[in-house]
Every structure is written in C-alpha cells, then in structure tokens.
Amino acid sequence: MGKTIIMKIMERATGHPVQVGDRVWCNVDLASARDFGGINAVLEYEEEMGKEAKVWDPDKIAFTFDLQAPSHSEKVSNNQKIIREFAHRQGIRHLFDVNHGVGQHVMLEAGLIKPGDVVLGTDSHMNLLGSIGAFATGVGNSDVAASYVNGKAWFRVPETMRIHVTGTFPKGVYMRDLITRIIGDLGANGMDYLAVEFTGPTIERASIAERITLCSMITEMSGKIPLILPSGPSLDWLVERAGQEVLERTLQLQPDADAVYCRELSYDVSTLVPLASCPDAPANVKPVREVEGTAIDQVHIGSCSNGRFEDIQAAHKVLMAAGGKISPSVRVIITPTTREVQLACIEAGYAADFLKAGIIFTNPTCALCTAQHYGALGSGEIGIATNNRNFIGKVGKGSHTYLMSPASAMASAVQGVITDPRDLLK
C-alpha cells in the first residue's frame, strides 16, 4: 500500500514506518506560540520545570505577537513582557514582536517553515502552513510547554482526503470562493481529523497567497491538516526564503501512485460564482447574488485567510473600478498580514488610495478576527469580513458577519450594501 503525504511526513518525524491510525511520537521542527496563549505555555513550563531549566532547543522555538499588537492593555503588556524575558533567558532568537504581523505568515516569510516540517502552535489555524507542505497544527498550551522539554509531540496518523481542482477562475471569482464552496458542500464536520491533499492544474499554478487562503479554512471543516506541495512560482518563492533543501523535500514527499484515500472530490472553478458564508457559520453558504442588497455597517479585509498582497490588490482593483470611493455609510478597515505586505502595498500606491477613500489602513496584525481588537462591531451591527470565522458575536456581542472574498467585500464597501463584485469589474 502506497503512502500519502502526511504518512511520509510522520515517518520522517518518527524515524520509522507508520500506518493510518497509529499513535506516534513525532520530533517537532518548530514550536511556536502567540502573545495570546504563549504566556500560559511559558508559565506552565516554568512552573513544572523551574525557571532555570533550559528548553530542548532554543532555535526550534518561536514567539509571535500578533493578536494584540501593539498591546491595548496593561495585562497584555505584562504578558508580552514575560514572554520577552523568557526568550532572552533561554536564548530564543525567533521572537517576532508587535511590529511583524500574523505569526504563520511571518514565519513563512522568514524561511522558518519547510515542506515536511512538524510545527506546533497555539493557534487553531496553524494548519494553513500546510500550504507549503508542512504538518502544522494548533495545540493546547500544555502541549507546547511539554514540547519545550524534549521536542516531541504525540499524534494519531490521519486518513487522507484528496480534492482535485481544475479550470480558470472567472472574473470576480477567487480562491476564497472555492474554499467557501467546499465548506458549504462538506459542512462543519466534513473533514473530521482528516488530512486533505489539494491537487490539479488550478492548484499547481496557484500563488502562495491563494494556497494560504485555501488552507486557512480547513479548520472550519474540522480538518487536521491541508497539504499542498510547492510547485511553480510558489516553489521558487519558498526556495528563496528557506533554501535548497525545499527542493529535495518536495520530491521526497510526493504521494505514491497507489496511495489510498478515504474520499476523493473534484471541482471545476470555471463554473464558480462569488459566494458568501452567511451569519452565523462558515458552512451557511449562499451566492452573493442571493443576499445582495443587505445593508452593512463595516467591512474588514485582512486576517490570516486573506491579508496577503494579492488579496489587497484584488480589493484595490474593485475600489478603483468604482471611482476610488466607498459608501459614506460604511466603515472600512484593511489589515495586511505582515510588514512585508504592508510595505508592498505602500510601494504600489494602494495605501494612499485607501486613505484618500476614507479607508483605515492598519499595521499588520490578526486584527478583527475577534472582538479583542480595535474596530469591534456594536450590538445589532452587520459586518463583512475576509476572516475564517463568523460565529455570532465573535467580533462584537450581538453582531453578525458575512464572510467573503476581498473583492466581494470591497464591492459591498463601495455600494454600502452586499454587492457582487462582477457588477463593478465589467
């Protein structure tokens, strides 16, 4: 029986053959923690091991300050201070402070993630790093703290689903619409503890940004890990940052021709239309046309799902096609994922155009993924976001959120009501 990608990754991490269903200890390549959650991992480690105990490998530990960046309270500031001091005592070099951006994206840009890596993190959407063929997963604070001791973590080898994607996206339709369609088809439990391999010509030519968008939503179907091996421009992008080892690993991780999959699906993006996840669940999917005209109060474009340069570029294109103005009845916030993305938007002139339009263009951060950041919605307000979740009250008690692509979000910002972007991109 042939091996899937996840089986090959876990065999590399354990040093011996594995089969689906096996419980195995994996060597961890990187244990990361955010400012939110990271503080608990640090305090738990020091409580159990003592303040003088050294971590197993300081070069395989990272901290990212992205949820509350910069800090908005004394409590958060003190927590971040404790993490900084821990990193200094332990000789941990990979501390990405409040001026860097969303952790997964920052670590990718820094070349810390390679295909086949096992990566832990205190974020339920760590698995978006499967976009370059890494086995990254969100775990509890205790799991991260435990990995500091001996660099290992325990997993069950998952079954694998395969999704084959063909076709070219029509104008106004994007990778976000594809993953929204898949969530609508499979539902909240449709990938329960599964690995999923994305294949096909549409995936092979997809950019890093598109791959991240696709993988960032797998958690919303209870999936364990999405996996896309680097190819084309995305392979070049990763080699430039993480080194030539990427090429060898990409070859080694190719699934066997006789690998067994628990389920196989096919999608042709040529037939897709703009879609929205309607309140109050990502799986409540409808065409944007069906909810068109719904009045909105705020639009947020950003998050780990859709805050890359290409995402912001798509929103900018819609804005300029509409004359560079947004509706006076709508608040619009755009948040780049990283400082690198922010600089690219400034150099391209997008930031100036957004500011002239009355849009708030922020520092790189997780921003309005939760109500713990500036811009939370008021009770009864309706928002649009490119985030990965829209559970009731997630960005404000009593509020409701529609999830959609950056282009659909900007089209709605321009009109003041939910709008199909194809109407502005003729």
mmCIF file with all atom_site columns, C-alpha atoms in Angstrom, residues 230-355:
data_model
loop_
_atom_site.group_PDB
_atom_site.id
_atom_site.type_symbol
_atom_site.label_atom_id
_atom_site.label_alt_id
_atom_site.label_comp_id
_atom_site.label_asym_id
_atom_site.label_entity_id
_atom_site.label_seq_id
_atom_site.pdbx_PDB_ins_code
_atom_site.Cartn_x
_atom_site.Cartn_y
_atom_site.Cartn_z
_atom_site.occupancy
_atom_site.B_iso_or_equiv
_atom_site.pdbx_formal_charge
_atom_site.auth_seq_id
_atom_site.auth_comp_id
_atom_site.auth_asym_id
_atom_site.auth_atom_id
_atom_site.pdbx_PDB_model_num
ATOM 1   C CA . PRO A 1 230 ? 5.214   23.635 -3.530  1.00 0.00 ? 230 PRO A CA 1
ATOM 2   C CA . SER A 1 231 ? 5.246   23.993 -7.323  1.00 0.00 ? 231 SER A CA 1
ATOM 3   C CA . GLY A 1 232 ? 5.819   26.690 -9.919  1.00 0.00 ? 232 GLY A CA 1
ATOM 4   C CA . PRO A 1 233 ? 6.237   30.248 -8.588  1.00 0.00 ? 233 PRO A CA 1
ATOM 5   C CA . SER A 1 234 ? 5.348   29.155 -5.045  1.00 0.00 ? 234 SER A CA 1
ATOM 6   C CA . LEU A 1 235 ? 8.284   26.729 -5.083  1.00 0.00 ? 235 LEU A CA 1
ATOM 7   C CA . ASP A 1 236 ? 10.647  29.493 -6.236  1.00 0.00 ? 236 ASP A CA 1
ATOM 8   C CA . TRP A 1 237 ? 9.278   31.809 -3.522  1.00 0.00 ? 237 TRP A CA 1
ATOM 9   C CA . LEU A 1 238 ? 9.914   29.220 -0.808  1.00 0.00 ? 238 LEU A CA 1
ATOM 10  C CA . VAL A 1 239 ? 13.373  28.174 -2.024  1.00 0.00 ? 239 VAL A CA 1
ATOM 11  C CA . GLU A 1 240 ? 14.449  31.825 -1.985  1.00 0.00 ? 240 GLU A CA 1
ATOM 12  C CA . ARG A 1 241 ? 13.488  32.072 1.682   1.00 0.00 ? 241 ARG A CA 1
ATOM 13  C CA . ALA A 1 242 ? 14.035  28.598 3.138   1.00 0.00 ? 242 ALA A CA 1
ATOM 14  C CA . GLY A 1 243 ? 16.873  27.270 0.975   1.00 0.00 ? 243 GLY A CA 1
ATOM 15  C CA . GLN A 1 244 ? 17.626  24.489 -1.489  1.00 0.00 ? 244 GLN A CA 1
ATOM 16  C CA . GLU A 1 245 ? 16.514  21.777 0.957   1.00 0.00 ? 245 GLU A CA 1
ATOM 17  C CA . VAL A 1 246 ? 12.967  22.670 -0.058  1.00 0.00 ? 246 VAL A CA 1
ATOM 18  C CA . LEU A 1 247 ? 13.537  21.073 -3.475  1.00 0.00 ? 247 LEU A CA 1
ATOM 19  C CA . GLU A 1 248 ? 14.698  17.742 -2.066  1.00 0.00 ? 248 GLU A CA 1
ATOM 20  C CA . ARG A 1 249 ? 11.914  17.558 0.480   1.00 0.00 ? 249 ARG A CA 1
ATOM 21  C CA . THR A 1 250 ? 9.256   18.395 -2.105  1.00 0.00 ? 250 THR A CA 1
ATOM 22  C CA . LEU A 1 251 ? 10.397  15.436 -4.201  1.00 0.00 ? 251 LEU A CA 1
ATOM 23  C CA . GLN A 1 252 ? 10.560  13.093 -1.215  1.00 0.00 ? 252 GLN A CA 1
ATOM 24  C CA . LEU A 1 253 ? 7.042   13.951 -0.058  1.00 0.00 ? 253 LEU A CA 1
ATOM 25  C CA . GLN A 1 254 ? 5.242   13.298 -3.339  1.00 0.00 ? 254 GLN A CA 1
ATOM 26  C CA . PRO A 1 255 ? 2.395   10.837 -2.613  1.00 0.00 ? 255 PRO A CA 1
ATOM 27  C CA . ASP A 1 256 ? 2.788   7.351  -4.008  1.00 0.00 ? 256 ASP A CA 1
ATOM 28  C CA . ALA A 1 257 ? 0.781   6.450  -7.092  1.00 0.00 ? 257 ALA A CA 1
ATOM 29  C CA . ASP A 1 258 ? -1.008  3.705  -5.141  1.00 0.00 ? 258 ASP A CA 1
ATOM 30  C CA . ALA A 1 259 ? -1.683  5.810  -2.042  1.00 0.00 ? 259 ALA A CA 1
ATOM 31  C CA . VAL A 1 260 ? -5.107  5.161  -0.528  1.00 0.00 ? 260 VAL A CA 1
ATOM 32  C CA . TYR A 1 261 ? -7.592  7.998  0.034   1.00 0.00 ? 261 TYR A CA 1
ATOM 33  C CA . CYS A 1 262 ? -10.738 7.794  2.148   1.00 0.00 ? 262 CYS A CA 1
ATOM 34  C CA . ARG A 1 263 ? -12.579 10.142 -0.209  1.00 0.00 ? 263 ARG A CA 1
ATOM 35  C CA . GLU A 1 264 ? -11.873 11.937 -3.484  1.00 0.00 ? 264 GLU A CA 1
ATOM 36  C CA . LEU A 1 265 ? -13.645 15.061 -4.774  1.00 0.00 ? 265 LEU A CA 1
ATOM 37  C CA . SER A 1 266 ? -13.306 17.191 -7.909  1.00 0.00 ? 266 SER A CA 1
ATOM 38  C CA . TYR A 1 267 ? -14.085 20.865 -8.530  1.00 0.00 ? 267 TYR A CA 1
ATOM 39  C CA . ASP A 1 268 ? -14.019 22.955 -11.710 1.00 0.00 ? 268 ASP A CA 1
ATOM 40  C CA . VAL A 1 269 ? -13.581 26.607 -10.738 1.00 0.00 ? 269 VAL A CA 1
ATOM 41  C CA . SER A 1 270 ? -14.703 27.763 -14.192 1.00 0.00 ? 270 SER A CA 1
ATOM 42  C CA . THR A 1 271 ? -18.308 27.384 -13.033 1.00 0.00 ? 271 THR A CA 1
ATOM 43  C CA . LEU A 1 272 ? -17.939 29.158 -9.685  1.00 0.00 ? 272 LEU A CA 1
ATOM 44  C CA . VAL A 1 273 ? -19.702 32.401 -8.729  1.00 0.00 ? 273 VAL A CA 1
ATOM 45  C CA . PRO A 1 274 ? -18.932 34.782 -5.835  1.00 0.00 ? 274 PRO A CA 1
ATOM 46  C CA . LEU A 1 275 ? -20.045 33.154 -2.588  1.00 0.00 ? 275 LEU A CA 1
ATOM 47  C CA . ALA A 1 276 ? -20.647 34.256 0.987   1.00 0.00 ? 276 ALA A CA 1
ATOM 48  C CA . SER A 1 277 ? -20.666 32.464 4.318   1.00 0.00 ? 277 SER A CA 1
ATOM 49  C CA . CYS A 1 278 ? -23.765 33.985 5.869   1.00 0.00 ? 278 CYS A CA 1
ATOM 50  C CA . PRO A 1 279 ? -24.425 34.500 9.591   1.00 0.00 ? 279 PRO A CA 1
ATOM 51  C CA . ASP A 1 280 ? -23.630 32.740 11.792  1.00 0.00 ? 280 ASP A CA 1
ATOM 52  C CA . ALA A 1 281 ? -21.471 29.871 10.473  1.00 0.00 ? 281 ALA A CA 1
ATOM 53  C CA . PRO A 1 282 ? -18.862 29.382 7.747   1.00 0.00 ? 282 PRO A CA 1
ATOM 54  C CA . ALA A 1 283 ? -20.899 26.485 6.323   1.00 0.00 ? 283 ALA A CA 1
ATOM 55  C CA . ASN A 1 284 ? -24.007 28.660 5.800   1.00 0.00 ? 284 ASN A CA 1
ATOM 56  C CA . VAL A 1 285 ? -23.056 29.312 2.183   1.00 0.00 ? 285 VAL A CA 1
ATOM 57  C CA . LYS A 1 286 ? -25.061 31.233 -0.404  1.00 0.00 ? 286 LYS A CA 1
ATOM 58  C CA . PRO A 1 287 ? -24.227 33.009 -3.668  1.00 0.00 ? 287 PRO A CA 1
ATOM 59  C CA . VAL A 1 288 ? -23.579 36.696 -3.111  1.00 0.00 ? 288 VAL A CA 1
ATOM 60  C CA . ARG A 1 289 ? -26.447 37.362 -5.536  1.00 0.00 ? 289 ARG A CA 1
ATOM 61  C CA . GLU A 1 290 ? -28.896 35.791 -3.069  1.00 0.00 ? 290 GLU A CA 1
ATOM 62  C CA . VAL A 1 291 ? -28.002 38.192 -0.257  1.00 0.00 ? 291 VAL A CA 1
ATOM 63  C CA . GLU A 1 292 ? -27.327 41.222 -2.451  1.00 0.00 ? 292 GLU A CA 1
ATOM 64  C CA . GLY A 1 293 ? -28.737 44.475 -1.146  1.00 0.00 ? 293 GLY A CA 1
ATOM 65  C CA . THR A 1 294 ? -28.318 43.621 2.533   1.00 0.00 ? 294 THR A CA 1
ATOM 66  C CA . ALA A 1 295 ? -27.286 46.797 4.376   1.00 0.00 ? 295 ALA A CA 1
ATOM 67  C CA . ILE A 1 296 ? -23.923 46.653 6.164   1.00 0.00 ? 296 ILE A CA 1
ATOM 68  C CA . ASP A 1 297 ? -22.131 48.743 8.766   1.00 0.00 ? 297 ASP A CA 1
ATOM 69  C CA . GLN A 1 298 ? -18.499 47.708 8.438   1.00 0.00 ? 298 GLN A CA 1
ATOM 70  C CA . VAL A 1 299 ? -16.074 45.848 6.162   1.00 0.00 ? 299 VAL A CA 1
ATOM 71  C CA . HIS A 1 300 ? -12.812 44.271 7.282   1.00 0.00 ? 300 HIS A CA 1
ATOM 72  C CA . ILE A 1 301 ? -10.286 42.950 4.748   1.00 0.00 ? 301 ILE A CA 1
ATOM 73  C CA . GLY A 1 302 ? -7.393  41.061 6.293   1.00 0.00 ? 302 GLY A CA 1
ATOM 74  C CA . SER A 1 303 ? -6.761  38.100 8.663   1.00 0.00 ? 303 SER A CA 1
ATOM 75  C CA . CYS A 1 304 ? -4.596  35.028 8.133   1.00 0.00 ? 304 CYS A CA 1
ATOM 76  C CA . SER A 1 305 ? -7.008  33.955 5.367   1.00 0.00 ? 305 SER A CA 1
ATOM 77  C CA . ASN A 1 306 ? -6.986  36.970 3.053   1.00 0.00 ? 306 ASN A CA 1
ATOM 78  C CA . GLY A 1 307 ? -4.469  39.623 4.027   1.00 0.00 ? 307 GLY A CA 1
ATOM 79  C CA . ARG A 1 308 ? -1.662  38.967 1.530   1.00 0.00 ? 308 ARG A CA 1
ATOM 80  C CA . PHE A 1 309 ? -0.634  41.487 -1.124  1.00 0.00 ? 309 PHE A CA 1
ATOM 81  C CA . GLU A 1 310 ? -2.676  39.750 -3.840  1.00 0.00 ? 310 GLU A CA 1
ATOM 82  C CA . ASP A 1 311 ? -5.784  39.881 -1.633  1.00 0.00 ? 311 ASP A CA 1
ATOM 83  C CA . ILE A 1 312 ? -5.375  43.600 -1.010  1.00 0.00 ? 312 ILE A CA 1
ATOM 84  C CA . GLN A 1 313 ? -4.599  44.112 -4.687  1.00 0.00 ? 313 GLN A CA 1
ATOM 85  C CA . ALA A 1 314 ? -7.920  42.489 -5.624  1.00 0.00 ? 314 ALA A CA 1
ATOM 86  C CA . ALA A 1 315 ? -9.762  44.830 -3.247  1.00 0.00 ? 315 ALA A CA 1
ATOM 87  C CA . HIS A 1 316 ? -7.884  47.851 -4.620  1.00 0.00 ? 316 HIS A CA 1
ATOM 88  C CA . LYS A 1 317 ? -8.865  46.921 -8.174  1.00 0.00 ? 317 LYS A CA 1
ATOM 89  C CA . VAL A 1 318 ? -12.553 46.938 -7.237  1.00 0.00 ? 318 VAL A CA 1
ATOM 90  C CA . LEU A 1 319 ? -12.209 50.230 -5.366  1.00 0.00 ? 319 LEU A CA 1
ATOM 91  C CA . MET A 1 320 ? -10.578 51.992 -8.305  1.00 0.00 ? 320 MET A CA 1
ATOM 92  C CA . ALA A 1 321 ? -13.056 50.500 -10.784 1.00 0.00 ? 321 ALA A CA 1
ATOM 93  C CA . ALA A 1 322 ? -15.752 52.208 -8.704  1.00 0.00 ? 322 ALA A CA 1
ATOM 94  C CA . GLY A 1 323 ? -14.012 55.600 -8.786  1.00 0.00 ? 323 GLY A CA 1
ATOM 95  C CA . GLY A 1 324 ? -11.913 55.273 -5.644  1.00 0.00 ? 324 GLY A CA 1
ATOM 96  C CA . LYS A 1 325 ? -14.719 55.998 -3.187  1.00 0.00 ? 325 LYS A CA 1
ATOM 97  C CA . ILE A 1 326 ? -16.507 53.972 -0.518  1.00 0.00 ? 326 ILE A CA 1
ATOM 98  C CA . SER A 1 327 ? -20.031 54.468 0.761   1.00 0.00 ? 327 SER A CA 1
ATOM 99  C CA . PRO A 1 328 ? -20.207 57.134 3.491   1.00 0.00 ? 328 PRO A CA 1
ATOM 100 C CA . SER A 1 329 ? -22.449 54.802 5.498   1.00 0.00 ? 329 SER A CA 1
ATOM 101 C CA . VAL A 1 330 ? -19.783 52.088 5.847   1.00 0.00 ? 330 VAL A CA 1
ATOM 102 C CA . ARG A 1 331 ? -16.599 51.860 7.923   1.00 0.00 ? 331 ARG A CA 1
ATOM 103 C CA . VAL A 1 332 ? -13.807 50.025 6.105   1.00 0.00 ? 332 VAL A CA 1
ATOM 104 C CA . ILE A 1 333 ? -10.662 48.567 7.691   1.00 0.00 ? 333 ILE A CA 1
ATOM 105 C CA . ILE A 1 334 ? -7.859  46.893 5.742   1.00 0.00 ? 334 ILE A CA 1
ATOM 106 C CA . THR A 1 335 ? -5.160  44.982 7.609   1.00 0.00 ? 335 THR A CA 1
ATOM 107 C CA . PRO A 1 336 ? -2.103  43.500 5.864   1.00 0.00 ? 336 PRO A CA 1
ATOM 108 C CA . THR A 1 337 ? -0.829  40.230 7.328   1.00 0.00 ? 337 THR A CA 1
ATOM 109 C CA . THR A 1 338 ? 2.822   41.252 7.628   1.00 0.00 ? 338 THR A CA 1
ATOM 110 C CA . ARG A 1 339 ? 5.141   44.233 7.483   1.00 0.00 ? 339 ARG A CA 1
ATOM 111 C CA . GLU A 1 340 ? 6.434   42.909 4.149   1.00 0.00 ? 340 GLU A CA 1
ATOM 112 C CA . VAL A 1 341 ? 2.905   43.010 2.739   1.00 0.00 ? 341 VAL A CA 1
ATOM 113 C CA . GLN A 1 342 ? 2.301   46.436 4.248   1.00 0.00 ? 342 GLN A CA 1
ATOM 114 C CA . LEU A 1 343 ? 5.420   47.836 2.576   1.00 0.00 ? 343 LEU A CA 1
ATOM 115 C CA . ALA A 1 344 ? 4.447   46.303 -0.764  1.00 0.00 ? 344 ALA A CA 1
ATOM 116 C CA . CYS A 1 345 ? 1.040   47.985 -0.548  1.00 0.00 ? 345 CYS A CA 1
ATOM 117 C CA . ILE A 1 346 ? 2.683   51.319 0.222   1.00 0.00 ? 346 ILE A CA 1
ATOM 118 C CA . GLU A 1 347 ? 5.145   50.959 -2.662  1.00 0.00 ? 347 GLU A CA 1
ATOM 119 C CA . ALA A 1 348 ? 2.309   50.065 -5.059  1.00 0.00 ? 348 ALA A CA 1
ATOM 120 C CA . GLY A 1 349 ? 0.376   53.182 -4.036  1.00 0.00 ? 349 GLY A CA 1
ATOM 121 C CA . TYR A 1 350 ? -2.535  51.212 -2.601  1.00 0.00 ? 350 TYR A CA 1
ATOM 122 C CA . ALA A 1 351 ? -2.196  52.600 0.915   1.00 0.00 ? 351 ALA A CA 1
ATOM 123 C CA . ALA A 1 352 ? -2.538  56.192 -0.324  1.00 0.00 ? 352 ALA A CA 1
ATOM 124 C CA . ASP A 1 353 ? -5.580  55.316 -2.425  1.00 0.00 ? 353 ASP A CA 1
ATOM 125 C CA . PHE A 1 354 ? -7.208  53.621 0.550   1.00 0.00 ? 354 PHE A CA 1
ATOM 126 C CA . LEU A 1 355 ? -6.593  56.574 2.829   1.00 0.00 ? 355 LEU A CA 1
#
